[in-house]
Amino acid sequence: MSLKIGIVGLPNVGKSTLFNALTNAGAMVASYPFTTIEPNLGVTVVPDPRLDRLAQIIQPERVVPATVEFVDIAGLVKGAHQGEGLGNQFLGHIRDVDAVLIVARCFVDQNVARVATGAEAEAQSMPHPEEDLSVLDLELVLADLEVLERRIEKVQGLAKAQPRVVAGELAALNDLREHLQAGHLASTWAGLGKTDEYLQPVALVTDKPRLYVANVGEEDLPTGGPLAARVAARAAAEGTRSVVVCAQLEADLAEWEPEEAAAYRAEIGLTTWGVESVISASYARLGLITFFTITGGHEVRAWPLPRGILAPQAAGRVHTDMERGFIRAEVLSFKDLDRLGNVAAVRERGLARIEGREYAVQDGDICQFRFNV
């Protein structure tokens, strides 16, 4: 499973700096708009101490962690849906991701201008996260409206020949249009989950799972300060989460020796990397779990999987032949293996389970799939 998360926000809020911290990919960073034109792509591992423990027990030749692909998408400005600031191009990149990481500027820096929100010139360097996020949401909603309008026109054309066939779709799309025209995100539309087949050709941006990052100054760590609290309140009102990160600090510490970086984090009250917090929150927001496979003692691998997926589909993530010819799964619990220290001991105590087609794989399961070729 390839998980792709887009980093989105207005210009100069710290998107590329956060991207560098997340992926250590060295994206270009500057304090002027549109430094990023083509999206930067980077892959980072999902931190999971369980994988480290499995490697310690199994001693494999190869350890393969789960990964997340982050996409640094250039900043949107007011009028982006109409092409301002190359907005149409940027919005197209957003449509390709699984989830959206929305970065809000919550730091003060007189050398970094604030862009396209209508503030007075002397206040351009001061953060206004709520206003910035409202501008961003408006542009995304307007962009979705344009895409939806084109789909409605196409369906109306089909209705001339097959009015009964497309009546339900047309009614749903018109209802969604009214919802967006009122300034609401597609994710809050009452029709979601009931008419998903109608939305597949549309690929709405505001329907994607979202997570907020309050990008704060180092002086506001670890809690984030009052501006981050406003972002957290907005996220909570939308039923999602926010994470406090000082992207510049995280990017700087990524270049330190690990022991020195850990000591500095502890000194300023950080219990974990901001990068780990972002990845963990992204996993949780998307409803993902991790299961593990041990291949003949040679490889230990972590696999991301949507919660609730059944064993045959989980086997298919490993290899399509496993899903087609699925017979059963032998399942061990990580907790049992961690406690007992080796696979043989888990089996001897009768803790290895045989599961069939209706078994929903659980977080931390260690699976061996039996299948016919």
CSV table of C-alpha atoms in Angstrom, one decimal:
chain,number,residue,atom,x,y,z
A,1,MET,CA,0.0,0.0,0.0
A,2,SER,CA,1.4,3.3,-1.1
A,3,LEU,CA,0.3,6.0,1.4
A,4,LYS,CA,0.7,9.5,0.0
A,5,ILE,CA,0.1,12.7,2.2
A,6,GLY,CA,0.1,16.2,0.7
A,7,ILE,CA,1.5,19.1,2.7
A,8,VAL,CA,-0.7,22.1,2.0
A,9,GLY,CA,-0.9,25.7,3.1
A,10,LEU,CA,-0.4,29.3,2.1
A,11,PRO,CA,3.1,30.4,1.0
A,12,ASN,CA,5.7,31.0,3.7
A,13,VAL,CA,4.0,28.9,6.5
A,14,GLY,CA,6.9,26.4,6.6
A,15,LYS,CA,5.6,23.6,4.3
A,16,SER,CA,9.0,22.9,2.7
A,17,THR,CA,10.8,23.1,6.0
A,18,LEU,CA,8.4,20.6,7.5
A,19,PHE,CA,8.8,18.4,4.4
A,20,ASN,CA,12.6,18.5,4.9
A,21,ALA,CA,12.2,17.5,8.5
A,22,LEU,CA,9.8,14.7,7.7
A,23,THR,CA,11.8,13.2,4.8
A,24,ASN,CA,15.3,14.7,5.1
A,25,ALA,CA,15.0,15.2,1.4
A,26,GLY,CA,16.5,18.7,1.2
A,27,ALA,CA,13.7,20.6,-0.6
A,28,MET,CA,14.6,24.2,-1.5
A,29,VAL,CA,13.4,26.6,1.2
A,30,ALA,CA,13.2,30.4,1.0
A,31,SER,CA,11.2,33.2,2.5
A,32,TYR,CA,9.4,34.2,-0.7
A,33,PRO,CA,6.3,32.8,-2.4
A,34,PHE,CA,6.4,29.9,-4.8
A,35,THR,CA,9.8,28.5,-4.0
A,36,THR,CA,8.1,25.1,-4.7
A,37,ILE,CA,6.6,24.9,-8.1
A,38,GLU,CA,6.8,21.2,-8.9
A,39,PRO,CA,5.8,19.1,-5.9
A,40,ASN,CA,8.7,17.6,-3.9
A,41,LEU,CA,8.3,14.0,-3.2
A,42,GLY,CA,10.0,12.2,-0.3
A,43,VAL,CA,9.5,8.9,1.6
A,44,THR,CA,10.0,8.4,5.3
A,45,VAL,CA,9.7,5.4,7.5
A,46,VAL,CA,6.9,4.9,10.0
A,47,PRO,CA,8.6,4.8,13.5
A,48,ASP,CA,7.6,1.6,15.2
A,49,PRO,CA,9.5,0.1,18.1
A,50,ARG,CA,7.7,-3.2,17.6
A,51,LEU,CA,9.6,-3.7,14.3
A,52,ASP,CA,12.9,-3.1,16.1
A,53,ARG,CA,11.9,-5.7,18.7
A,54,LEU,CA,11.0,-8.2,16.1
A,55,ALA,CA,14.4,-7.7,14.4
A,56,GLN,CA,16.0,-8.2,17.8
A,57,ILE,CA,14.2,-11.5,18.3
A,58,ILE,CA,14.4,-12.9,14.7
A,59,GLN,CA,17.8,-11.5,13.7
A,60,PRO,CA,16.8,-11.3,10.0
A,61,GLU,CA,19.0,-10.4,7.1
A,62,ARG,CA,16.6,-7.6,6.1
A,63,VAL,CA,14.2,-5.3,8.0
A,64,VAL,CA,11.6,-3.4,5.9
A,65,PRO,CA,9.6,-0.7,7.7
A,66,ALA,CA,6.3,0.7,6.6
A,67,THR,CA,6.7,4.0,4.8
A,68,VAL,CA,4.8,7.2,4.0
A,69,GLU,CA,5.3,9.3,0.9
A,70,PHE,CA,5.0,13.1,1.6
A,71,VAL,CA,4.3,15.5,-1.2
A,72,ASP,CA,5.3,19.2,-0.6
A,73,ILE,CA,2.7,21.1,-2.7
A,74,ALA,CA,3.4,24.7,-3.5
A,75,GLY,CA,1.6,27.4,-1.5
A,76,LEU,CA,-2.0,28.4,-2.4
A,77,VAL,CA,-3.0,32.0,-2.5
A,78,LYS,CA,-6.3,33.9,-2.8
A,79,GLY,CA,-7.7,33.2,-6.2
A,80,ALA,CA,-5.8,29.9,-6.6
A,81,HIS,CA,-8.9,28.2,-8.0
A,82,GLN,CA,-8.8,30.7,-10.9
A,83,GLY,CA,-5.2,30.1,-11.5
A,84,GLU,CA,-3.6,32.8,-9.3
A,85,GLY,CA,-0.1,31.8,-8.3
A,86,LEU,CA,-0.3,28.8,-10.6
A,87,GLY,CA,-3.1,27.6,-8.4
A,88,ASN,CA,-4.7,25.2,-10.8
A,89,GLN,CA,-1.5,23.3,-11.2
A,90,PHE,CA,-1.0,23.0,-7.4
A,91,LEU,CA,-4.6,22.0,-6.9
A,92,GLY,CA,-4.2,19.2,-9.4
A,93,HIS,CA,-1.3,17.8,-7.2
A,94,ILE,CA,-3.5,17.8,-4.1
A,95,ARG,CA,-6.1,15.6,-5.8
A,96,ASP,CA,-3.6,12.8,-6.1
A,97,VAL,CA,-3.0,12.3,-2.4
A,98,ASP,CA,-4.7,10.1,0.2
A,99,ALA,CA,-4.8,12.8,2.9
A,100,VAL,CA,-4.0,16.4,3.4
A,101,LEU,CA,-1.6,17.8,6.0
A,102,ILE,CA,-2.6,21.5,6.5
A,103,VAL,CA,0.2,23.7,7.8
A,104,ALA,CA,-0.7,26.8,9.7
A,105,ARG,CA,1.8,29.5,10.5
A,106,CYS,CA,2.0,30.1,14.3
A,107,PHE,CA,5.5,31.6,14.5
A,108,VAL,CA,6.6,35.3,14.4
A,109,ASP,CA,9.4,36.2,12.0
A,110,GLN,CA,9.9,39.7,10.7
A,111,ASN,CA,11.9,38.4,7.8
A,112,VAL,CA,9.1,36.2,6.5
A,113,ALA,CA,6.2,37.9,4.7
A,114,ARG,CA,2.6,36.8,5.0
A,115,VAL,CA,0.9,36.4,1.7
A,116,ALA,CA,-2.4,37.2,0.1
A,117,THR,CA,-4.7,37.5,3.1
A,118,GLY,CA,-5.6,41.2,3.0
A,119,ALA,CA,-3.7,42.2,6.1
A,120,GLU,CA,-2.2,45.7,6.5
A,121,ALA,CA,1.4,46.0,5.2
A,122,GLU,CA,2.9,46.6,8.6
A,123,ALA,CA,1.2,43.4,9.9
A,124,GLN,CA,2.3,41.2,7.0
A,125,SER,CA,4.9,39.3,9.1
A,126,MET,CA,2.5,38.6,11.9
A,127,PRO,CA,0.8,35.2,12.0
A,128,HIS,CA,-3.0,35.0,11.6
A,129,PRO,CA,-3.6,31.2,11.4
A,130,GLU,CA,-7.4,31.4,11.5
A,131,GLU,CA,-7.7,33.9,8.7
A,132,ASP,CA,-5.1,32.0,6.7
A,133,LEU,CA,-6.9,28.7,7.1
A,134,SER,CA,-10.2,30.3,6.1
A,135,VAL,CA,-8.6,31.6,2.9
A,136,LEU,CA,-7.2,28.2,2.2
A,137,ASP,CA,-10.5,26.4,2.7
A,138,LEU,CA,-12.3,28.9,0.5
A,139,GLU,CA,-9.9,28.2,-2.4
A,140,LEU,CA,-10.3,24.5,-2.0
A,141,VAL,CA,-14.1,24.7,-1.8
A,142,LEU,CA,-14.2,26.9,-4.9
A,143,ALA,CA,-11.8,24.5,-6.7
A,144,ASP,CA,-14.1,21.6,-5.9
A,145,LEU,CA,-17.1,23.6,-7.1
A,146,GLU,CA,-15.5,24.1,-10.5
A,147,VAL,CA,-14.8,20.3,-10.9
A,148,LEU,CA,-18.3,19.5,-9.7
A,149,GLU,CA,-19.9,21.9,-12.2
A,150,ARG,CA,-18.1,20.2,-15.0
A,151,ARG,CA,-19.3,16.8,-13.8
A,152,ILE,CA,-22.9,18.1,-13.5
A,153,GLU,CA,-22.8,19.4,-17.1
A,154,LYS,CA,-21.6,16.0,-18.3
A,155,VAL,CA,-24.4,14.1,-16.4
A,156,GLN,CA,-27.0,16.6,-17.6
A,157,GLY,CA,-25.9,15.7,-21.1
A,158,LEU,CA,-26.4,12.0,-20.4
A,159,ALA,CA,-29.8,12.7,-18.8
A,160,LYS,CA,-31.2,13.8,-22.2
A,161,ALA,CA,-30.9,10.2,-23.4
A,162,GLN,CA,-31.2,8.3,-20.1
A,163,PRO,CA,-33.0,10.5,-17.6
A,164,ARG,CA,-34.0,7.7,-15.2
A,165,VAL,CA,-30.5,6.1,-15.2
A,166,VAL,CA,-28.8,9.3,-14.0
A,167,ALA,CA,-31.6,10.9,-12.0
A,168,GLY,CA,-30.2,9.8,-8.7
A,169,GLU,CA,-26.6,10.9,-9.5
A,170,LEU,CA,-27.8,14.3,-10.8
A,171,ALA,CA,-29.9,14.9,-7.7
A,172,ALA,CA,-26.9,14.0,-5.4
A,173,LEU,CA,-24.5,16.2,-7.3
A,174,ASN,CA,-26.9,19.2,-7.3
A,175,ASP,CA,-27.3,18.8,-3.5
A,176,LEU,CA,-23.6,18.7,-3.0
A,177,ARG,CA,-23.2,21.8,-5.2
A,178,GLU,CA,-25.6,23.7,-2.9
A,179,HIS,CA,-23.5,22.5,0.1
A,180,LEU,CA,-20.3,23.8,-1.4
A,181,GLN,CA,-21.8,27.0,-2.5
A,182,ALA,CA,-22.7,27.7,1.1
A,183,GLY,CA,-19.0,27.5,1.9
A,184,HIS,CA,-18.9,24.1,3.5
A,185,LEU,CA,-16.3,21.4,3.0
A,186,ALA,CA,-17.4,18.3,1.0
A,187,SER,CA,-16.4,16.2,4.0
A,188,THR,CA,-19.4,17.6,6.0
A,189,TRP,CA,-22.0,16.8,3.3
A,190,ALA,CA,-24.8,14.6,4.5
A,191,GLY,CA,-24.7,12.5,1.4
A,192,LEU,CA,-21.2,11.1,2.0
A,193,GLY,CA,-21.2,7.3,2.3
A,194,LYS,CA,-24.5,7.0,0.6
A,195,THR,CA,-23.5,8.2,-2.9
A,196,ASP,CA,-19.8,7.4,-3.1
A,197,GLU,CA,-20.1,5.9,-6.6
A,198,TYR,CA,-21.2,9.3,-7.9
A,199,LEU,CA,-18.1,11.1,-6.4
A,200,GLN,CA,-15.4,8.8,-7.8
A,201,PRO,CA,-15.1,10.7,-11.1
A,202,VAL,CA,-15.0,14.0,-9.3
A,203,ALA,CA,-12.0,13.5,-6.9
A,204,LEU,CA,-12.9,16.3,-4.5
A,205,VAL,CA,-10.1,17.9,-2.4
A,206,THR,CA,-12.3,18.9,0.5
A,207,ASP,CA,-13.5,15.4,0.9
A,208,LYS,CA,-10.0,14.1,1.8
A,209,PRO,CA,-9.0,13.3,5.4
A,210,ARG,CA,-7.1,16.2,6.8
A,211,LEU,CA,-4.8,16.8,9.7
A,212,TYR,CA,-3.5,20.2,11.0
A,213,VAL,CA,0.1,21.1,11.9
A,214,ALA,CA,0.6,24.2,14.0
A,215,ASN,CA,4.1,25.3,12.9
A,216,VAL,CA,5.3,27.2,16.0
A,217,GLY,CA,8.5,29.0,17.1
A,218,GLU,CA,10.9,27.2,19.3
A,219,GLU,CA,10.0,29.5,22.2
A,220,ASP,CA,6.5,28.2,22.2
A,221,LEU,CA,7.4,24.5,22.6
A,222,PRO,CA,6.3,22.1,23.9
A,223,THR,CA,2.6,23.2,24.1
A,224,GLY,CA,2.6,25.5,21.1
A,225,GLY,CA,1.2,28.7,22.7
A,226,PRO,CA,-2.1,30.5,22.1
A,227,LEU,CA,-1.9,30.5,18.3
A,228,ALA,CA,-1.5,26.7,18.2
A,229,ALA,CA,-4.4,26.4,20.6
A,230,ARG,CA,-6.6,28.2,18.0
A,231,VAL,CA,-5.6,25.7,15.4
A,232,ALA,CA,-6.3,22.9,17.7
A,233,ALA,CA,-9.8,24.3,18.4
A,234,ARG,CA,-10.5,24.5,14.6
A,235,ALA,CA,-9.3,20.9,14.2
A,236,ALA,CA,-11.4,19.7,17.0
A,237,ALA,CA,-14.5,21.4,15.6
A,238,GLU,CA,-13.9,19.5,12.3
A,239,GLY,CA,-13.5,16.2,14.2
A,240,THR,CA,-9.8,15.9,13.3
A,241,ARG,CA,-6.5,16.4,15.1
A,242,SER,CA,-3.7,19.0,15.2
A,243,VAL,CA,0.0,18.5,16.0
A,244,VAL,CA,2.4,21.1,17.3
A,245,VAL,CA,5.7,21.2,15.5
A,246,CYS,CA,8.6,23.6,15.2
A,247,ALA,CA,9.5,22.6,11.7
A,248,GLN,CA,12.7,24.7,11.6
A,249,LEU,CA,13.9,23.1,14.8
A,250,GLU,CA,13.1,19.6,13.6
A,251,ALA,CA,14.9,20.2,10.3
A,252,ASP,CA,17.9,21.5,12.2
A,253,LEU,CA,18.0,18.6,14.6
A,254,ALA,CA,17.7,16.1,11.8
A,255,GLU,CA,21.3,17.1,11.0
A,256,TRP,CA,22.6,16.5,14.6
A,257,GLU,CA,23.9,13.3,16.0
A,258,PRO,CA,20.9,11.3,17.3
A,259,GLU,CA,22.1,11.4,21.0
A,260,GLU,CA,22.6,15.1,20.9
A,261,ALA,CA,19.3,15.8,19.3
A,262,ALA,CA,17.5,13.5,21.8
A,263,ALA,CA,19.2,15.3,24.7
A,264,TYR,CA,18.2,18.7,23.4
A,265,ARG,CA,14.6,17.6,22.9
A,266,ALA,CA,14.5,16.4,26.5
A,267,GLU,CA,15.9,19.7,27.7
A,268,ILE,CA,13.1,21.7,26.1
A,269,GLY,CA,10.4,19.3,27.2
A,270,LEU,CA,9.7,17.3,24.0
A,271,THR,CA,9.0,13.7,24.7
A,272,THR,CA,9.1,12.7,21.0
A,273,TRP,CA,10.1,14.0,17.6
A,274,GLY,CA,7.6,16.3,16.0
A,275,VAL,CA,8.1,14.1,12.9
A,276,GLU,CA,7.0,11.0,14.8
A,277,SER,CA,3.9,12.9,16.1
A,278,VAL,CA,2.9,13.9,12.5
A,279,ILE,CA,3.3,10.4,11.1
A,280,SER,CA,1.5,8.8,14.1
A,281,ALA,CA,-1.3,11.3,13.8
A,282,SER,CA,-1.5,10.8,10.0
A,283,TYR,CA,-1.8,7.0,10.5
A,284,ALA,CA,-4.5,7.4,13.1
A,285,ARG,CA,-6.4,9.9,11.0
A,286,LEU,CA,-6.5,7.5,8.1
A,287,GLY,CA,-7.5,4.6,10.3
A,288,LEU,CA,-4.4,2.5,9.5
A,289,ILE,CA,-2.9,-0.3,11.5
A,290,THR,CA,0.3,-2.3,11.0
A,291,PHE,CA,0.7,-6.0,10.6
A,292,PHE,CA,4.0,-7.9,10.3
A,293,THR,CA,5.4,-10.8,8.2
A,294,ILE,CA,8.4,-12.9,8.9
A,295,THR,CA,9.7,-14.6,5.8
A,296,GLY,CA,11.7,-17.7,6.7
A,297,GLY,CA,13.7,-15.8,9.2
A,298,HIS,CA,15.3,-13.8,6.4
A,299,GLU,CA,13.1,-10.7,6.4
A,300,VAL,CA,10.9,-8.9,8.9
A,301,ARG,CA,8.5,-6.4,7.3
A,302,ALA,CA,5.8,-4.0,8.5
A,303,TRP,CA,2.7,-3.5,6.3
A,304,PRO,CA,0.2,-0.6,6.7
A,305,LEU,CA,-3.4,-1.6,6.3
A,306,PRO,CA,-6.8,0.1,6.8
A,307,ARG,CA,-8.4,-1.1,10.0
A,308,GLY,CA,-11.0,-3.8,9.5
A,309,ILE,CA,-9.5,-5.4,6.4
A,310,LEU,CA,-9.9,-9.1,6.2
A,311,ALA,CA,-7.1,-11.7,6.1
A,312,PRO,CA,-7.3,-12.5,2.3
A,313,GLN,CA,-7.1,-8.8,1.4
A,314,ALA,CA,-4.2,-8.4,3.8
A,315,ALA,CA,-2.5,-11.3,2.1
A,316,GLY,CA,-3.0,-9.6,-1.2
A,317,ARG,CA,-0.9,-6.7,0.1
A,318,VAL,CA,2.0,-9.1,0.4
A,319,HIS,CA,1.4,-10.7,-3.1
A,320,THR,CA,-1.7,-10.9,-5.3
A,321,ASP,CA,-1.3,-14.6,-5.6
A,322,MET,CA,-1.8,-14.9,-1.8
A,323,GLU,CA,-5.2,-13.3,-2.0
A,324,ARG,CA,-6.4,-15.3,-5.0
A,325,GLY,CA,-5.3,-18.6,-3.5
A,326,PHE,CA,-5.9,-17.8,0.2
A,327,ILE,CA,-6.4,-20.8,2.4
A,328,ARG,CA,-5.8,-19.6,6.0
A,329,ALA,CA,-3.5,-17.4,8.1
A,330,GLU,CA,-1.4,-18.4,11.0
A,331,VAL,CA,-1.4,-15.5,13.4
A,332,LEU,CA,0.8,-14.6,16.3
A,333,SER,CA,0.4,-11.6,18.6
A,334,PHE,CA,3.3,-9.3,18.9
A,335,LYS,CA,2.6,-9.0,22.6
A,336,ASP,CA,3.0,-12.8,23.0
A,337,LEU,CA,6.2,-12.9,21.0
A,338,ASP,CA,7.6,-9.9,22.8
A,339,ARG,CA,6.9,-11.5,26.2
A,340,LEU,CA,8.1,-15.0,25.4
A,341,GLY,CA,11.0,-14.1,23.2
A,342,ASN,CA,10.8,-16.6,20.4
A,343,VAL,CA,8.3,-18.0,17.9
A,344,ALA,CA,8.6,-21.6,19.1
A,345,ALA,CA,7.6,-20.6,22.7
A,346,VAL,CA,4.5,-18.9,21.4
A,347,ARG,CA,3.5,-22.0,19.5
A,348,GLU,CA,4.3,-24.4,22.3
A,349,ARG,CA,1.9,-22.5,24.6
A,350,GLY,CA,-0.9,-22.7,22.1
A,351,LEU,CA,-0.9,-19.0,21.4
A,352,ALA,CA,-0.6,-19.3,17.6
A,353,ARG,CA,-4.0,-19.0,16.0
A,354,ILE,CA,-5.4,-20.3,12.7
A,355,GLU,CA,-7.7,-17.7,11.1
A,356,GLY,CA,-9.9,-17.9,8.0
A,357,ARG,CA,-11.4,-15.6,5.4
A,358,GLU,CA,-13.6,-13.7,7.8
A,359,TYR,CA,-10.8,-12.7,10.2
A,360,ALA,CA,-10.1,-8.9,10.4
A,361,VAL,CA,-6.4,-8.4,10.8
A,362,GLN,CA,-5.5,-6.6,14.0
A,363,ASP,CA,-2.8,-4.0,14.8
A,364,GLY,CA,0.4,-5.9,15.8
A,365,ASP,CA,-0.6,-9.2,14.2
A,366,ILE,CA,2.3,-11.3,12.8
A,367,CYS,CA,0.8,-13.2,9.9
A,368,GLN,CA,1.9,-16.2,7.8
A,369,PHE,CA,-0.4,-16.8,4.9
A,370,ARG,CA,-1.1,-20.2,3.4
A,371,PHE,CA,-2.3,-20.2,-0.2
A,372,ASN,CA,-2.6,-22.2,-3.4
A,373,VAL,CA,-0.7,-21.1,-6.4
